[in-house]
Amino acid sequence: AVTDRVGTVFGTVPQIGRDEGLIWRVYESGSPVFAADVRNHPDIYNSETPIRTELVIPAGDYGVFVAGTTASEGFDTTDKKLADVLVATLKRTLESSDMEYTEREPPRR
């Protein structure tokens, strides 16, 4: 899911495939990345990106949470902590939903 602003900044949403860019590295490694200027990151997907600051946080098997801004050093410590809490809450909600679905699913024969 993306915000309306993504279309304004990018035109079309970039489709990042397996083993491409920072987002995939974060998903596979499970380690978040907080890049003050993502253009300087060795795993950048597009060195011409209008995004400067980016938070990329793994959400387990569900994917990754990405927040970006066109401002250099656009996120502070509070933003990072808030994003961590948001992703942790999202993961717990999805895990709970998965468990409910599994409990309601009839046994296969």
Short mmCIF file of N, CA and C in Angstrom, two decimals:
data_model
loop_
_atom_site.label_atom_id
_atom_site.label_comp_id
_atom_site.label_asym_id
_atom_site.label_seq_id
_atom_site.Cartn_x
_atom_site.Cartn_y
_atom_site.Cartn_z
N ALA A 1 0.85 -1.17 0.00
CA ALA A 1 0.00 0.00 0.00
C ALA A 1 0.89 1.24 0.00
N VAL A 2 0.45 2.27 -0.65
CA VAL A 2 1.21 3.51 -0.70
C VAL A 2 0.26 4.69 -0.51
N THR A 3 0.83 5.82 -0.15
CA THR A 3 0.05 7.04 -0.01
C THR A 3 -0.09 7.72 -1.37
N ASP A 4 -1.01 8.67 -1.45
CA ASP A 4 -1.19 9.43 -2.68
C ASP A 4 0.07 10.21 -3.05
N ARG A 5 0.81 10.62 -2.06
CA ARG A 5 2.03 11.40 -2.29
C ARG A 5 3.07 10.62 -3.09
N VAL A 6 3.08 9.30 -2.97
CA VAL A 6 4.04 8.48 -3.72
C VAL A 6 3.87 8.72 -5.21
N GLY A 7 2.62 8.75 -5.67
CA GLY A 7 2.37 9.02 -7.09
C GLY A 7 2.84 10.40 -7.51
N THR A 8 2.70 11.36 -6.63
CA THR A 8 3.16 12.72 -6.93
C THR A 8 4.68 12.77 -7.06
N VAL A 9 5.38 12.08 -6.18
CA VAL A 9 6.85 12.11 -6.17
C VAL A 9 7.44 11.25 -7.29
N PHE A 10 6.88 10.05 -7.48
CA PHE A 10 7.48 9.10 -8.42
C PHE A 10 6.79 9.01 -9.77
N GLY A 11 5.55 9.43 -9.85
CA GLY A 11 4.78 9.21 -11.08
C GLY A 11 4.12 7.84 -11.01
N THR A 12 4.90 6.80 -11.06
CA THR A 12 4.39 5.44 -10.85
C THR A 12 5.20 4.82 -9.72
N VAL A 13 4.58 3.90 -9.02
CA VAL A 13 5.25 3.24 -7.90
C VAL A 13 6.30 2.28 -8.44
N PRO A 14 7.54 2.41 -8.00
CA PRO A 14 8.58 1.49 -8.46
C PRO A 14 8.26 0.06 -8.04
N GLN A 15 8.45 -0.88 -8.92
CA GLN A 15 8.27 -2.30 -8.62
C GLN A 15 9.65 -2.89 -8.34
N ILE A 16 9.90 -3.23 -7.10
CA ILE A 16 11.21 -3.73 -6.71
C ILE A 16 11.14 -5.24 -6.62
N GLY A 17 11.94 -5.90 -7.43
CA GLY A 17 11.91 -7.35 -7.50
C GLY A 17 12.85 -8.01 -6.51
N ARG A 18 12.78 -9.32 -6.49
CA ARG A 18 13.63 -10.13 -5.62
C ARG A 18 15.10 -9.76 -5.81
N ASP A 19 15.79 -9.63 -4.69
CA ASP A 19 17.22 -9.31 -4.67
C ASP A 19 17.56 -7.94 -5.24
N GLU A 20 16.59 -7.03 -5.28
CA GLU A 20 16.86 -5.69 -5.79
C GLU A 20 16.75 -4.66 -4.67
N GLY A 21 17.77 -3.91 -4.48
CA GLY A 21 17.74 -2.74 -3.63
C GLY A 21 17.69 -2.97 -2.14
N LEU A 22 17.62 -1.86 -1.48
CA LEU A 22 17.65 -1.78 -0.02
C LEU A 22 16.44 -2.47 0.61
N ILE A 23 15.28 -2.31 0.02
CA ILE A 23 14.07 -2.90 0.59
C ILE A 23 14.19 -4.42 0.67
N TRP A 24 14.68 -5.02 -0.40
CA TRP A 24 14.82 -6.47 -0.38
C TRP A 24 15.88 -6.91 0.63
N ARG A 25 16.97 -6.14 0.73
CA ARG A 25 18.03 -6.49 1.70
C ARG A 25 17.48 -6.46 3.13
N VAL A 26 16.68 -5.45 3.43
CA VAL A 26 16.08 -5.35 4.77
C VAL A 26 15.12 -6.51 5.01
N TYR A 27 14.32 -6.85 4.03
CA TYR A 27 13.39 -7.97 4.18
C TYR A 27 14.15 -9.26 4.47
N GLU A 28 15.19 -9.53 3.71
CA GLU A 28 15.94 -10.78 3.88
C GLU A 28 16.77 -10.80 5.17
N SER A 29 17.36 -9.68 5.52
CA SER A 29 18.24 -9.65 6.70
C SER A 29 17.46 -9.50 8.00
N GLY A 30 16.29 -8.88 7.93
CA GLY A 30 15.52 -8.61 9.15
C GLY A 30 16.08 -7.44 9.95
N SER A 31 17.03 -6.72 9.36
CA SER A 31 17.64 -5.58 10.05
C SER A 31 17.15 -4.27 9.43
N PRO A 32 16.66 -3.34 10.26
CA PRO A 32 16.17 -2.07 9.72
C PRO A 32 17.32 -1.19 9.22
N VAL A 33 16.97 -0.28 8.33
CA VAL A 33 17.93 0.71 7.84
C VAL A 33 17.30 2.09 7.99
N PHE A 34 18.07 2.99 8.59
CA PHE A 34 17.68 4.38 8.70
C PHE A 34 18.74 5.19 7.95
N ALA A 35 18.41 5.58 6.74
CA ALA A 35 19.39 6.26 5.89
C ALA A 35 19.11 7.77 5.86
N ALA A 36 20.06 8.56 6.36
CA ALA A 36 19.93 10.01 6.34
C ALA A 36 19.93 10.53 4.90
N ASP A 37 20.70 9.90 4.03
CA ASP A 37 20.66 10.20 2.60
C ASP A 37 20.79 8.87 1.86
N VAL A 38 19.66 8.34 1.46
CA VAL A 38 19.60 7.00 0.87
C VAL A 38 20.43 6.91 -0.41
N ARG A 39 20.69 8.03 -1.07
CA ARG A 39 21.50 8.01 -2.29
C ARG A 39 22.92 7.52 -2.03
N ASN A 40 23.36 7.63 -0.78
CA ASN A 40 24.71 7.18 -0.42
C ASN A 40 24.76 5.74 0.06
N HIS A 41 23.62 5.07 0.12
CA HIS A 41 23.59 3.69 0.62
C HIS A 41 24.03 2.74 -0.50
N PRO A 42 24.89 1.77 -0.19
CA PRO A 42 25.39 0.86 -1.23
C PRO A 42 24.31 -0.02 -1.87
N ASP A 43 23.19 -0.24 -1.20
CA ASP A 43 22.13 -1.09 -1.75
C ASP A 43 20.98 -0.30 -2.36
N ILE A 44 21.20 0.95 -2.71
CA ILE A 44 20.14 1.77 -3.27
C ILE A 44 19.63 1.15 -4.57
N TYR A 45 18.32 1.22 -4.76
CA TYR A 45 17.67 0.67 -5.96
C TYR A 45 17.84 1.62 -7.15
N ASN A 46 17.68 2.91 -6.89
CA ASN A 46 17.74 3.92 -7.96
C ASN A 46 18.53 5.12 -7.46
N SER A 47 19.72 5.30 -7.96
CA SER A 47 20.57 6.41 -7.49
C SER A 47 20.02 7.77 -7.89
N GLU A 48 19.03 7.81 -8.78
CA GLU A 48 18.41 9.07 -9.19
C GLU A 48 17.13 9.37 -8.41
N THR A 49 16.86 8.62 -7.37
CA THR A 49 15.62 8.77 -6.60
C THR A 49 15.48 10.18 -6.03
N PRO A 50 14.25 10.69 -6.00
CA PRO A 50 14.03 11.98 -5.35
C PRO A 50 14.01 11.85 -3.82
N ILE A 51 13.97 10.63 -3.32
CA ILE A 51 13.95 10.39 -1.87
C ILE A 51 15.35 10.62 -1.31
N ARG A 52 15.42 11.29 -0.18
CA ARG A 52 16.69 11.52 0.47
C ARG A 52 16.78 10.69 1.75
N THR A 53 15.86 10.90 2.67
CA THR A 53 15.89 10.17 3.93
C THR A 53 14.88 9.04 3.85
N GLU A 54 15.28 7.86 4.34
CA GLU A 54 14.39 6.71 4.26
C GLU A 54 14.52 5.84 5.51
N LEU A 55 13.38 5.38 5.99
CA LEU A 55 13.30 4.40 7.06
C LEU A 55 12.78 3.12 6.42
N VAL A 56 13.50 2.03 6.55
CA VAL A 56 13.05 0.74 6.01
C VAL A 56 13.12 -0.25 7.16
N ILE A 57 11.93 -0.73 7.57
CA ILE A 57 11.84 -1.56 8.76
C ILE A 57 11.18 -2.89 8.40
N PRO A 58 11.83 -4.01 8.73
CA PRO A 58 11.23 -5.30 8.41
C PRO A 58 9.98 -5.57 9.25
N ALA A 59 9.02 -6.23 8.62
CA ALA A 59 7.79 -6.61 9.31
C ALA A 59 7.61 -8.12 9.23
N GLY A 60 8.69 -8.84 9.53
CA GLY A 60 8.65 -10.30 9.50
C GLY A 60 8.35 -10.81 8.10
N ASP A 61 7.59 -11.89 8.03
CA ASP A 61 7.23 -12.47 6.73
C ASP A 61 6.22 -11.62 5.97
N TYR A 62 5.71 -10.58 6.59
CA TYR A 62 4.68 -9.75 5.98
C TYR A 62 5.25 -8.71 5.01
N GLY A 63 6.53 -8.45 5.07
CA GLY A 63 7.13 -7.47 4.18
C GLY A 63 7.96 -6.45 4.93
N VAL A 64 7.97 -5.23 4.41
CA VAL A 64 8.71 -4.15 5.05
C VAL A 64 7.85 -2.88 5.07
N PHE A 65 8.14 -2.05 6.04
CA PHE A 65 7.54 -0.72 6.12
C PHE A 65 8.58 0.26 5.61
N VAL A 66 8.17 1.11 4.69
CA VAL A 66 9.10 2.10 4.13
C VAL A 66 8.48 3.48 4.30
N ALA A 67 9.25 4.39 4.87
CA ALA A 67 8.86 5.79 4.94
C ALA A 67 10.01 6.58 4.35
N GLY A 68 9.68 7.47 3.45
CA GLY A 68 10.72 8.28 2.82
C GLY A 68 10.29 9.73 2.72
N THR A 69 11.28 10.58 2.60
CA THR A 69 11.03 12.01 2.43
C THR A 69 12.06 12.58 1.46
N THR A 70 11.68 13.64 0.81
CA THR A 70 12.61 14.28 -0.12
C THR A 70 13.57 15.23 0.61
N ALA A 71 13.41 15.37 1.90
CA ALA A 71 14.30 16.22 2.70
C ALA A 71 15.47 15.43 3.24
N SER A 72 16.68 15.98 3.13
CA SER A 72 17.84 15.34 3.75
C SER A 72 17.68 15.38 5.26
N GLU A 73 18.05 14.28 5.91
CA GLU A 73 17.92 14.13 7.36
C GLU A 73 16.50 14.49 7.79
N GLY A 74 15.52 13.97 7.04
CA GLY A 74 14.12 14.30 7.23
C GLY A 74 13.42 13.61 8.38
N PHE A 75 14.07 12.64 9.01
CA PHE A 75 13.48 11.96 10.16
C PHE A 75 14.40 12.11 11.35
N ASP A 76 13.79 12.25 12.53
CA ASP A 76 14.60 12.34 13.74
C ASP A 76 14.38 11.08 14.59
N THR A 77 14.97 11.07 15.77
CA THR A 77 14.90 9.91 16.66
C THR A 77 13.46 9.57 17.02
N THR A 78 12.64 10.57 17.24
CA THR A 78 11.24 10.33 17.58
C THR A 78 10.52 9.65 16.42
N ASP A 79 10.78 10.09 15.20
CA ASP A 79 10.18 9.46 14.02
C ASP A 79 10.58 7.99 13.92
N LYS A 80 11.83 7.71 14.17
CA LYS A 80 12.33 6.33 14.12
C LYS A 80 11.64 5.47 15.17
N LYS A 81 11.53 5.98 16.39
CA LYS A 81 10.87 5.22 17.46
C LYS A 81 9.39 4.99 17.14
N LEU A 82 8.73 6.01 16.63
CA LEU A 82 7.32 5.89 16.26
C LEU A 82 7.13 4.85 15.16
N ALA A 83 8.02 4.85 14.17
CA ALA A 83 7.95 3.85 13.10
C ALA A 83 8.16 2.45 13.65
N ASP A 84 9.08 2.28 14.58
CA ASP A 84 9.30 0.97 15.21
C ASP A 84 8.04 0.48 15.92
N VAL A 85 7.38 1.38 16.66
CA VAL A 85 6.16 1.02 17.37
C VAL A 85 5.05 0.68 16.37
N LEU A 86 4.93 1.45 15.32
CA LEU A 86 3.93 1.20 14.29
C LEU A 86 4.12 -0.18 13.66
N VAL A 87 5.34 -0.51 13.30
CA VAL A 87 5.62 -1.80 12.66
C VAL A 87 5.40 -2.95 13.65
N ALA A 88 5.81 -2.79 14.89
CA ALA A 88 5.58 -3.84 15.89
C ALA A 88 4.08 -4.07 16.09
N THR A 89 3.31 -3.01 16.12
CA THR A 89 1.85 -3.14 16.26
C THR A 89 1.25 -3.80 15.04
N LEU A 90 1.71 -3.43 13.87
CA LEU A 90 1.24 -4.04 12.63
C LEU A 90 1.52 -5.53 12.61
N LYS A 91 2.73 -5.92 12.98
CA LYS A 91 3.09 -7.34 13.01
C LYS A 91 2.20 -8.12 13.98
N ARG A 92 2.00 -7.58 15.18
CA ARG A 92 1.15 -8.27 16.16
C ARG A 92 -0.28 -8.41 15.65
N THR A 93 -0.79 -7.38 15.00
CA THR A 93 -2.14 -7.42 14.45
C THR A 93 -2.25 -8.48 13.36
N LEU A 94 -1.28 -8.52 12.46
CA LEU A 94 -1.30 -9.51 11.39
C LEU A 94 -1.12 -10.92 11.93
N GLU A 95 -0.26 -11.10 12.90
CA GLU A 95 -0.07 -12.42 13.51
C GLU A 95 -1.35 -12.88 14.20
N SER A 96 -2.02 -11.98 14.90
CA SER A 96 -3.28 -12.31 15.56
C SER A 96 -4.33 -12.68 14.53
N SER A 97 -4.39 -11.95 13.47
CA SER A 97 -5.34 -12.24 12.39
C SER A 97 -5.05 -13.59 11.76
N ASP A 98 -3.78 -13.90 11.56
CA ASP A 98 -3.39 -15.21 11.01
C ASP A 98 -3.83 -16.33 11.94
N MET A 99 -3.63 -16.14 13.25
CA MET A 99 -4.00 -17.18 14.22
C MET A 99 -5.52 -17.38 14.23
N GLU A 100 -6.28 -16.29 14.17
CA GLU A 100 -7.73 -16.40 14.13
C GLU A 100 -8.18 -17.15 12.88
N TYR A 101 -7.58 -16.84 11.76
CA TYR A 101 -7.94 -17.51 10.52
C TYR A 101 -7.63 -19.00 10.60
N THR A 102 -6.47 -19.33 11.14
CA THR A 102 -6.06 -20.73 11.26
C THR A 102 -7.01 -21.49 12.19
N GLU A 103 -7.43 -20.85 13.28
CA GLU A 103 -8.33 -21.49 14.23
C GLU A 103 -9.71 -21.72 13.63
N ARG A 104 -10.15 -20.85 12.73
CA ARG A 104 -11.48 -20.98 12.14
C ARG A 104 -11.50 -21.88 10.90
N GLU A 105 -10.35 -22.09 10.31
CA GLU A 105 -10.27 -22.90 9.09
C GLU A 105 -10.61 -24.35 9.40
N PRO A 106 -11.55 -24.97 8.65
CA PRO A 106 -11.88 -26.36 8.92
C PRO A 106 -10.71 -27.28 8.56
N PRO A 107 -10.59 -28.40 9.27
CA PRO A 107 -9.48 -29.32 8.98
C PRO A 107 -9.61 -29.90 7.57
N ARG A 108 -8.49 -30.08 6.92
CA ARG A 108 -8.47 -30.69 5.58
C ARG A 108 -8.51 -32.20 5.70
N ARG A 109 -9.18 -32.81 4.78
CA ARG A 109 -9.27 -34.28 4.80
C ARG A 109 -8.63 -34.86 3.58
#
